XYZ file of N, CA and C in Angstrom:
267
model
N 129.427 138.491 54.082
C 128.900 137.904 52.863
C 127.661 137.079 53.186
N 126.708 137.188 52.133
C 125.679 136.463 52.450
C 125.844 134.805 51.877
N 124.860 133.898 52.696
C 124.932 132.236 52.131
C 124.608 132.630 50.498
N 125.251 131.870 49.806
C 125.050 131.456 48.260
C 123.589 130.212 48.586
N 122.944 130.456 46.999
C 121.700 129.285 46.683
C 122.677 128.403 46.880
N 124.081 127.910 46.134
C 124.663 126.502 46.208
C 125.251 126.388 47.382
N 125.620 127.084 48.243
C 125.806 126.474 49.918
C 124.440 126.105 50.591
N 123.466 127.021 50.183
C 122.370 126.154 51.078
C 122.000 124.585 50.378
N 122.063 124.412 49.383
C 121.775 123.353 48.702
C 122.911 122.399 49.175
N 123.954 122.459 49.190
C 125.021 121.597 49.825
C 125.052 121.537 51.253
N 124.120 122.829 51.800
C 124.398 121.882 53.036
C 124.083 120.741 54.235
N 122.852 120.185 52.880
C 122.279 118.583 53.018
C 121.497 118.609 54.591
N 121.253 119.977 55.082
C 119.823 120.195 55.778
C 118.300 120.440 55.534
N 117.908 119.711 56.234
C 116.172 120.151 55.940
C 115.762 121.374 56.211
N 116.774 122.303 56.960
C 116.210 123.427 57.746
C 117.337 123.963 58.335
N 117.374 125.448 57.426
C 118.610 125.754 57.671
C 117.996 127.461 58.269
N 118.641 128.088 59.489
C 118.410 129.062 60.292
C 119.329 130.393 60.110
N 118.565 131.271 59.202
C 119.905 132.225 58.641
C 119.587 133.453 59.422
N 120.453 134.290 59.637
C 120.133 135.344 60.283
C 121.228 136.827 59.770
N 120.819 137.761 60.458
C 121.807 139.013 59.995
C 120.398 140.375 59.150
N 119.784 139.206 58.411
C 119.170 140.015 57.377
C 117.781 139.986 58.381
N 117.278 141.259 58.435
C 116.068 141.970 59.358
C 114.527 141.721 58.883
N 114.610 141.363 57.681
C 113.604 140.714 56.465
C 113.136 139.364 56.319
N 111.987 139.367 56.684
C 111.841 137.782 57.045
C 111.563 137.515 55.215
N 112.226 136.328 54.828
C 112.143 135.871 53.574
C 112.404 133.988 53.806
N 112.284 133.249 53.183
C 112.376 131.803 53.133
C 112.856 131.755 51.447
N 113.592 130.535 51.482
C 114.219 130.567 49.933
C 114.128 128.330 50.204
N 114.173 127.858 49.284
C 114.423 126.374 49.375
C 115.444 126.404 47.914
N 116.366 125.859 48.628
C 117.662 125.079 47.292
C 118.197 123.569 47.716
N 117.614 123.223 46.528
C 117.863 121.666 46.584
C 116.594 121.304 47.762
N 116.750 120.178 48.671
C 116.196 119.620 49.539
C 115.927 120.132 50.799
N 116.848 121.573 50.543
C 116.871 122.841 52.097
C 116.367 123.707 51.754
N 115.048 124.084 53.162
C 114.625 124.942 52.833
C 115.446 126.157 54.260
N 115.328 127.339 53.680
C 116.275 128.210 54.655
C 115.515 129.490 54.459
N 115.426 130.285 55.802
C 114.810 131.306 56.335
C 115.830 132.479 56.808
N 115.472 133.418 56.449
C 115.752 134.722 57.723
C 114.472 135.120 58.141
N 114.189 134.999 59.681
C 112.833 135.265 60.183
C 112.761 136.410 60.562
N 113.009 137.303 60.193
C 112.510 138.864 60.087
C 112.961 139.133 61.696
N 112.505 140.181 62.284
C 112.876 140.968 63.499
C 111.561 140.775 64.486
N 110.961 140.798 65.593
C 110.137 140.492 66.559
C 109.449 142.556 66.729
N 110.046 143.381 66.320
C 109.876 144.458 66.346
C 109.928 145.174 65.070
N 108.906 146.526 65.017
C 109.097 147.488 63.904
C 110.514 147.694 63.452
N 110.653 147.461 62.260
C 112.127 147.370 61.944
C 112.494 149.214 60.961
N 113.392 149.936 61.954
C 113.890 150.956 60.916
C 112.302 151.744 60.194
N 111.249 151.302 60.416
C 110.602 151.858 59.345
C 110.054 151.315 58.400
N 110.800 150.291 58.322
C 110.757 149.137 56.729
C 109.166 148.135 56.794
N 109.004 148.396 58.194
C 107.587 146.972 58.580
C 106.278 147.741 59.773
N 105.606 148.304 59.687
C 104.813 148.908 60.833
C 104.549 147.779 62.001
N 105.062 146.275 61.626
C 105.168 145.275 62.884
C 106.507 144.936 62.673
N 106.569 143.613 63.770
C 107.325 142.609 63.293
C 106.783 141.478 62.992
N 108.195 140.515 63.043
C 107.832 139.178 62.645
C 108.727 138.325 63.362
N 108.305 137.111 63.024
C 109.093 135.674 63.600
C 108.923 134.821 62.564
N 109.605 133.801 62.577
C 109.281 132.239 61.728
C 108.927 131.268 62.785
N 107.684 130.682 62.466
C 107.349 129.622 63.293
C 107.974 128.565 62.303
N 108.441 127.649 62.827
C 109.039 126.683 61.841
C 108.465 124.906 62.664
N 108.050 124.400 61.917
C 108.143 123.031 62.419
C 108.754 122.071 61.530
N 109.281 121.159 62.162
C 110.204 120.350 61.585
C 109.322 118.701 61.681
N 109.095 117.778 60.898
C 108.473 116.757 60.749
C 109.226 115.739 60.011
N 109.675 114.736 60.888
C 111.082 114.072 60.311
C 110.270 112.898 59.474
N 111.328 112.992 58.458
C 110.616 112.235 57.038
C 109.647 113.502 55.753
N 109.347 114.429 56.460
C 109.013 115.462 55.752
C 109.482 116.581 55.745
N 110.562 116.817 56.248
C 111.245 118.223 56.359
C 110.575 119.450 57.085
N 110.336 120.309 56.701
C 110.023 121.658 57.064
C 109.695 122.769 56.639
N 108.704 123.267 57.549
C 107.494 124.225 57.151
C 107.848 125.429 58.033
N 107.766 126.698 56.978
C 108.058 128.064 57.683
C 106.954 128.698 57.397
N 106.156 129.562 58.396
C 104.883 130.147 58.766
C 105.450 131.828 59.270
N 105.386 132.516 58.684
C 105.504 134.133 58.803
C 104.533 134.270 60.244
N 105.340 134.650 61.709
C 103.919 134.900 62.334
C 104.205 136.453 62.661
N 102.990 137.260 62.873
C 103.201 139.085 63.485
C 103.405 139.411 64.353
N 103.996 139.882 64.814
C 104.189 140.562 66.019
C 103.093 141.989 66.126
N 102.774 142.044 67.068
C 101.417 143.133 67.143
C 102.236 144.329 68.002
N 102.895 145.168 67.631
C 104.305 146.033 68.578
C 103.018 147.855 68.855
N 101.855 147.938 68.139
C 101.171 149.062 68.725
C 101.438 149.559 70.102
N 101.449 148.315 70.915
C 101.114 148.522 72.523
C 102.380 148.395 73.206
N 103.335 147.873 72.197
C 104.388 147.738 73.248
C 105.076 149.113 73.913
N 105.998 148.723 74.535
C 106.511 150.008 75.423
C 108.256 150.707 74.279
N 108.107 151.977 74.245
C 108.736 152.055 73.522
C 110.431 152.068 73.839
N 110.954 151.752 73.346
C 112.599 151.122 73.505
C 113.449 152.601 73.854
N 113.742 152.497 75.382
C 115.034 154.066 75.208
C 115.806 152.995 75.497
N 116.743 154.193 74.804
C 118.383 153.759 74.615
C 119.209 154.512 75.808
N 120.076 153.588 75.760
C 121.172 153.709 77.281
C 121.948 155.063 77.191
N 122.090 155.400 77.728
C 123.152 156.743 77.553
C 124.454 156.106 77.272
N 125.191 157.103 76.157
C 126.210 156.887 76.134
C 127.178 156.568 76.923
N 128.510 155.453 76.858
C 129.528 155.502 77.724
C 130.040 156.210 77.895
N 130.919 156.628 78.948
C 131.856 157.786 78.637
C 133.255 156.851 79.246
N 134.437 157.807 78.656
C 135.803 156.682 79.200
C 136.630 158.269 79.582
N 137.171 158.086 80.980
C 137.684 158.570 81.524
C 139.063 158.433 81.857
N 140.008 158.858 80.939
C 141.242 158.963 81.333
C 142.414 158.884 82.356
N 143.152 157.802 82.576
C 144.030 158.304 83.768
C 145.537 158.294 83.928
């Protein structure tokens, strides 16, 4: 299940760190503001980069979320492990 607007609002943080969801989005309820900072890599298809949240925190002023890119053109591309195998005995 995902956080509800009224749990982030109750939960009387300046800066609340959500994750699961691959989509960088920011939402503020009540006095909290709360992020999912997207993926560091091309996601599925959905983003030709990635992303991060730069976040700074400034006590007495809460907190600021900044979308930054990930530039993934050059990176090296991700193989996947071979399957396990389980061997019987």
């Amino acid at each position: 299940d995902l956080i509800t607007p009224q749990e982030i609002e109750e939960s009387g943080f300046d800066y609340l760190a959500l994750g699961h969801v691959h989509i960088h989005r920011t939402m503020r309820h009540g006095h909290t503001l709360a992020c999912y900072p997207g993926v560091p890599a091309a996601h599925m298809g959905t983003s030709p980069h990635g992303c991060y949240a730069d976040v700074t925190l400034t006590p007495g002023k809460g907190a600021k979320v900044t979308q930054r890119h990930v530039d993934t053109t050059h990176a090296p591309r991700r193989r996947h492990a071979p399957a396990a195998t389980h061997h019987g005995h």
